[in-house]
C-alpha cells in the first residue's frame, strides 16, 4: 500500500464512520517502532506504522486509522482528544476503533532491552530499557537484592 492509497483510505473511513472530512495528510512512517500510529497536534497529520499493515493486515490498519481519527476529529472540535478523556473513549467505542495495536515480534524485546537484572533470592528476571540503581531498588516479588546479569545470556535462555 502506498501513501496515496493510505490517504484515500483515511478519507473514506473519516466520511463513513465520522461523517466529517479529513483535510490533512496521512502517511506511513517507517521510523515508528512501538506504536501503530500517531496524530500530530501541530500539523494535524496522521502517521501510521507500515509494519502493522504488513504483519496484521487491513483490518488492524483500519482499527488504527479509526483510533487516530478519533484524536484528529476531537482535537479539531476542541473536545477531549487524549486517551484518558471520556469524549475519546466514547467516540472510539462508537466507531469501533482499536484501543491498543497488536505487537509485532521483536518490537519490544531485543530492540529495546539493554539491561537485565536477576533477584539473588528468588531468581526473578527483570529486563529494562534503562539502567536502575541497585542500591535503591529490590525485587518486587520477594524484596531480595538485585544483581546485574549478562543480557545476551538472559535473552538466549528465553
PDB file of C-alpha atoms in Angstrom:
ATOM      1  CA  UNK A   1       0.000   0.000   0.000  1.00  0.00           C
ATOM      2  CA  UNK A   2       1.335   3.432  -0.926  1.00  0.00           C
ATOM      3  CA  UNK A   3       0.945   6.736   0.911  1.00  0.00           C
ATOM      4  CA  UNK A   4      -1.632   7.796  -1.701  1.00  0.00           C
ATOM      5  CA  UNK A   5      -3.712   4.673  -1.088  1.00  0.00           C
ATOM      6  CA  UNK A   6      -3.437   5.240   2.666  1.00  0.00           C
ATOM      7  CA  UNK A   7      -4.600   8.858   2.221  1.00  0.00           C
ATOM      8  CA  UNK A   8      -7.630   7.682   0.228  1.00  0.00           C
ATOM      9  CA  UNK A   9      -8.458   5.031   2.846  1.00  0.00           C
ATOM     10  CA  UNK A  10      -8.264   7.571   5.695  1.00  0.00           C
ATOM     11  CA  UNK A  11     -10.537   9.988   3.801  1.00  0.00           C
ATOM     12  CA  UNK A  12     -13.044   7.188   3.151  1.00  0.00           C
ATOM     13  CA  UNK A  13     -13.043   5.968   6.800  1.00  0.00           C
ATOM     14  CA  UNK A  14     -13.414   9.550   8.039  1.00  0.00           C
ATOM     15  CA  UNK A  15     -16.508  10.110   5.884  1.00  0.00           C
ATOM     16  CA  UNK A  16     -18.034   6.693   6.539  1.00  0.00           C
ATOM     17  CA  UNK A  17     -17.607   6.466  10.332  1.00  0.00           C
ATOM     18  CA  UNK A  18     -17.228  10.084  11.495  1.00  0.00           C
ATOM     19  CA  UNK A  19     -19.356  11.872   8.849  1.00  0.00           C
ATOM     20  CA  UNK A  20     -16.605  14.521   8.692  1.00  0.00           C
ATOM     21  CA  UNK A  21     -13.898  15.251   6.102  1.00  0.00           C
ATOM     22  CA  UNK A  22     -10.225  14.512   6.708  1.00  0.00           C
ATOM     23  CA  UNK A  23      -8.437  17.598   5.358  1.00  0.00           C
ATOM     24  CA  UNK A  24      -4.818  16.855   6.241  1.00  0.00           C
ATOM     25  CA  UNK A  25      -2.097  14.340   5.326  1.00  0.00           C
ATOM     26  CA  UNK A  26      -1.948  10.655   6.210  1.00  0.00           C
ATOM     27  CA  UNK A  27       1.310   8.816   5.539  1.00  0.00           C
ATOM     28  CA  UNK A  28       3.340   5.790   6.540  1.00  0.00           C
ATOM     29  CA  UNK A  29       6.259   6.417   8.893  1.00  0.00           C
ATOM     30  CA  UNK A  30       8.839   3.624   8.837  1.00  0.00           C
ATOM     31  CA  UNK A  31      10.572   5.013  11.948  1.00  0.00           C
ATOM     32  CA  UNK A  32       7.633   4.188  14.243  1.00  0.00           C
ATOM     33  CA  UNK A  33       8.572   1.169  16.333  1.00  0.00           C
ATOM     34  CA  UNK A  34       6.404   0.763  19.418  1.00  0.00           C
ATOM     35  CA  UNK A  35       3.151   2.299  18.228  1.00  0.00           C
ATOM     36  CA  UNK A  36       0.628   1.603  15.484  1.00  0.00           C
ATOM     37  CA  UNK A  37       0.196   5.244  14.568  1.00  0.00           C
ATOM     38  CA  UNK A  38       0.200   8.789  15.828  1.00  0.00           C
ATOM     39  CA  UNK A  39      -1.740  12.011  15.435  1.00  0.00           C
ATOM     40  CA  UNK A  40       0.434  15.128  15.193  1.00  0.00           C
ATOM     41  CA  UNK A  41      -1.102  18.021  17.154  1.00  0.00           C
ATOM     42  CA  UNK A  42       0.761  20.809  15.322  1.00  0.00           C
ATOM     43  CA  UNK A  43       0.172  19.789  11.703  1.00  0.00           C
ATOM     44  CA  UNK A  44      -2.958  17.624  12.273  1.00  0.00           C
ATOM     45  CA  UNK A  45      -1.365  14.906  10.127  1.00  0.00           C
ATOM     46  CA  UNK A  46      -1.603  11.193  10.864  1.00  0.00           C
ATOM     47  CA  UNK A  47       1.339   8.792  10.657  1.00  0.00           C
ATOM     48  CA  UNK A  48       0.887   5.028  10.511  1.00  0.00           C
ATOM     49  CA  UNK A  49       3.397   2.249  11.203  1.00  0.00           C
ATOM     50  CA  UNK A  50       3.596   0.255   7.928  1.00  0.00           C
ATOM     51  CA  UNK A  51       4.737  -2.884   9.793  1.00  0.00           C
ATOM     52  CA  UNK A  52       1.277  -3.134  11.361  1.00  0.00           C
ATOM     53  CA  UNK A  53      -0.292  -3.437   7.909  1.00  0.00           C
ATOM     54  CA  UNK A  54       2.344  -5.869   6.633  1.00  0.00           C
ATOM     55  CA  UNK A  55       2.133  -8.165   9.667  1.00  0.00           C
ATOM     56  CA  UNK A  56      -1.533  -7.915  10.740  1.00  0.00           C
ATOM     57  CA  UNK A  57      -3.363  -6.854   7.573  1.00  0.00           C
ATOM     58  CA  UNK A  58      -6.068  -4.408   6.552  1.00  0.00           C
ATOM     59  CA  UNK A  59      -8.442  -4.999   9.474  1.00  0.00           C
ATOM     60  CA  UNK A  60      -5.809  -3.989  12.046  1.00  0.00           C
ATOM     61  CA  UNK A  61      -4.833  -0.997   9.885  1.00  0.00           C
ATOM     62  CA  UNK A  62      -8.448   0.219   9.811  1.00  0.00           C
ATOM     63  CA  UNK A  63      -8.655  -0.070  13.621  1.00  0.00           C
ATOM     64  CA  UNK A  64      -5.510   2.047  13.970  1.00  0.00           C
ATOM     65  CA  UNK A  65      -6.816   4.645  11.495  1.00  0.00           C
ATOM     66  CA  UNK A  66     -10.097   4.912  13.431  1.00  0.00           C
ATOM     67  CA  UNK A  67      -8.129   5.423  16.637  1.00  0.00           C
ATOM     68  CA  UNK A  68      -6.035   8.230  15.128  1.00  0.00           C
ATOM     69  CA  UNK A  69      -9.098   9.822  13.518  1.00  0.00           C
ATOM     70  CA  UNK A  70     -10.724   9.975  16.968  1.00  0.00           C
ATOM     71  CA  UNK A  71      -7.762  12.069  18.142  1.00  0.00           C
ATOM     72  CA  UNK A  72      -7.973  14.163  14.966  1.00  0.00           C
ATOM     73  CA  UNK A  73     -11.689  14.998  14.975  1.00  0.00           C
ATOM     74  CA  UNK A  74     -11.948  15.564  18.739  1.00  0.00           C
ATOM     75  CA  UNK A  75      -8.889  17.842  18.754  1.00  0.00           C
ATOM     76  CA  UNK A  76     -10.283  19.951  15.905  1.00  0.00           C
ATOM     77  CA  UNK A  77     -13.620  20.239  17.762  1.00  0.00           C
ATOM     78  CA  UNK A  78     -11.836  21.325  20.989  1.00  0.00           C
ATOM     79  CA  UNK A  79     -13.103  18.255  22.839  1.00  0.00           C
ATOM     80  CA  UNK A  80     -11.197  15.732  24.954  1.00  0.00           C
ATOM     81  CA  UNK A  81      -8.862  14.043  22.469  1.00  0.00           C
ATOM     82  CA  UNK A  82      -6.495  12.330  24.936  1.00  0.00           C
ATOM     83  CA  UNK A  83      -6.694   8.620  25.791  1.00  0.00           C
ATOM     84  CA  UNK A  84      -7.944   9.358  29.311  1.00  0.00           C
ATOM     85  CA  UNK A  85     -10.794  11.679  28.201  1.00  0.00           C
ATOM     86  CA  UNK A  86     -14.380  10.411  28.195  1.00  0.00           C
ATOM     87  CA  UNK A  87     -15.059  12.052  24.797  1.00  0.00           C
ATOM     88  CA  UNK A  88     -12.238   9.984  23.302  1.00  0.00           C
ATOM     89  CA  UNK A  89     -13.330   6.729  24.946  1.00  0.00           C
ATOM     90  CA  UNK A  90     -16.948   7.151  23.845  1.00  0.00           C
ATOM     91  CA  UNK A  91     -16.102   8.029  20.239  1.00  0.00           C
ATOM     92  CA  UNK A  92     -13.576   5.204  19.943  1.00  0.00           C
ATOM     93  CA  UNK A  93     -16.175   2.707  21.154  1.00  0.00           C
ATOM     94  CA  UNK A  94     -18.828   4.159  18.837  1.00  0.00           C
ATOM     95  CA  UNK A  95     -16.719   3.829  15.669  1.00  0.00           C
ATOM     96  CA  UNK A  96     -15.120   0.515  16.683  1.00  0.00           C
ATOM     97  CA  UNK A  97     -11.503   1.648  16.707  1.00  0.00           C
ATOM     98  CA  UNK A  98      -8.764  -0.316  18.401  1.00  0.00           C
ATOM     99  CA  UNK A  99      -7.663   0.794  21.864  1.00  0.00           C
ATOM    100  CA  UNK A 100      -4.210  -0.811  21.535  1.00  0.00           C
ATOM    101  CA  UNK A 101      -2.404  -2.114  18.473  1.00  0.00           C
ATOM    102  CA  UNK A 102      -1.129  -5.656  18.263  1.00  0.00           C
ATOM    103  CA  UNK A 103       2.556  -6.175  18.955  1.00  0.00           C
ATOM    104  CA  UNK A 104       4.988  -7.170  16.269  1.00  0.00           C
ATOM    105  CA  UNK A 105       7.653  -9.802  17.031  1.00  0.00           C
ATOM    106  CA  UNK A 106      10.855  -8.037  18.008  1.00  0.00           C
ATOM    107  CA  UNK A 107       9.050  -4.733  18.517  1.00  0.00           C
ATOM    108  CA  UNK A 108       9.584  -4.643  22.284  1.00  0.00           C
ATOM    109  CA  UNK A 109      12.291  -7.185  23.027  1.00  0.00           C
ATOM    110  CA  UNK A 110      15.837  -7.202  21.627  1.00  0.00           C
ATOM    111  CA  UNK A 111      15.435  -3.745  20.074  1.00  0.00           C
ATOM    112  CA  UNK A 112      14.548  -2.010  23.342  1.00  0.00           C
ATOM    113  CA  UNK A 113      16.019  -4.126  26.168  1.00  0.00           C
ATOM    114  CA  UNK A 114      19.527  -3.054  27.137  1.00  0.00           C
ATOM    115  CA  UNK A 115      19.875  -4.194  30.765  1.00  0.00           C
ATOM    116  CA  UNK A 116      18.981  -7.308  32.707  1.00  0.00           C
ATOM    117  CA  UNK A 117      18.801  -7.895  36.443  1.00  0.00           C
ATOM    118  CA  UNK A 118      18.096 -11.015  38.487  1.00  0.00           C
ATOM    119  CA  UNK A 119      16.989 -11.399  42.090  1.00  0.00           C
ATOM    120  CA  UNK A 120      19.547 -13.266  44.205  1.00  0.00           C
ATOM    121  CA  UNK A 121      16.843 -14.831  46.379  1.00  0.00           C
ATOM    122  CA  UNK A 122      14.019 -15.964  44.028  1.00  0.00           C
ATOM    123  CA  UNK A 123      15.815 -15.691  40.627  1.00  0.00           C
ATOM    124  CA  UNK A 124      13.120 -13.383  39.145  1.00  0.00           C
ATOM    125  CA  UNK A 125      14.407 -11.819  35.897  1.00  0.00           C
ATOM    126  CA  UNK A 126      13.920  -8.129  35.073  1.00  0.00           C
ATOM    127  CA  UNK A 127      14.585  -6.782  31.558  1.00  0.00           C
ATOM    128  CA  UNK A 128      14.871  -2.997  31.319  1.00  0.00           C
ATOM    129  CA  UNK A 129      15.461  -0.236  28.778  1.00  0.00           C
ATOM    130  CA  UNK A 130      17.233   1.926  31.350  1.00  0.00           C
ATOM    131  CA  UNK A 131      19.829   1.265  33.991  1.00  0.00           C
ATOM    132  CA  UNK A 132      18.461   1.069  37.527  1.00  0.00           C
ATOM    133  CA  UNK A 133      20.101   1.957  40.852  1.00  0.00           C
ATOM    134  CA  UNK A 134      20.765  -1.391  42.542  1.00  0.00           C
ATOM    135  CA  UNK A 135      21.206   0.348  45.920  1.00  0.00           C
ATOM    136  CA  UNK A 136      17.693   1.823  45.686  1.00  0.00           C
ATOM    137  CA  UNK A 137      15.561  -0.966  44.135  1.00  0.00           C
ATOM    138  CA  UNK A 138      14.783  -4.502  45.273  1.00  0.00           C
ATOM    139  CA  UNK A 139      12.849  -7.435  43.815  1.00  0.00           C
ATOM    140  CA  UNK A 140       9.124  -6.758  43.568  1.00  0.00           C
ATOM    141  CA  UNK A 141       8.335 -10.405  44.238  1.00  0.00           C
ATOM    142  CA  UNK A 142      10.337 -11.185  47.386  1.00  0.00           C
ATOM    143  CA  UNK A 143      12.241  -7.953  48.245  1.00  0.00           C
ATOM    144  CA  UNK A 144      15.540  -9.707  47.578  1.00  0.00           C
ATOM    145  CA  UNK A 145      18.674  -7.985  46.322  1.00  0.00           C
ATOM    146  CA  UNK A 146      19.005  -7.391  42.558  1.00  0.00           C
ATOM    147  CA  UNK A 147      22.223  -8.028  40.637  1.00  0.00           C
ATOM    148  CA  UNK A 148      23.100  -7.056  37.074  1.00  0.00           C
ATOM    149  CA  UNK A 149      23.395 -10.022  34.689  1.00  0.00           C
ATOM    150  CA  UNK A 150      24.667 -10.603  31.168  1.00  0.00           C
ATOM    151  CA  UNK A 151      21.847  -9.502  28.832  1.00  0.00           C
ATOM    152  CA  UNK A 152      22.883 -11.742  25.904  1.00  0.00           C
ATOM    153  CA  UNK A 153      22.874 -14.861  28.093  1.00  0.00           C
ATOM    154  CA  UNK A 154      19.477 -13.975  29.559  1.00  0.00           C
ATOM    155  CA  UNK A 155      17.890 -13.425  26.122  1.00  0.00           C
ATOM    156  CA  UNK A 156      19.271 -16.735  24.853  1.00  0.00           C
ATOM    157  CA  UNK A 157      17.682 -18.575  27.795  1.00  0.00           C
ATOM    158  CA  UNK A 158      14.284 -17.099  26.973  1.00  0.00           C
TER     159      UNK A 158
END
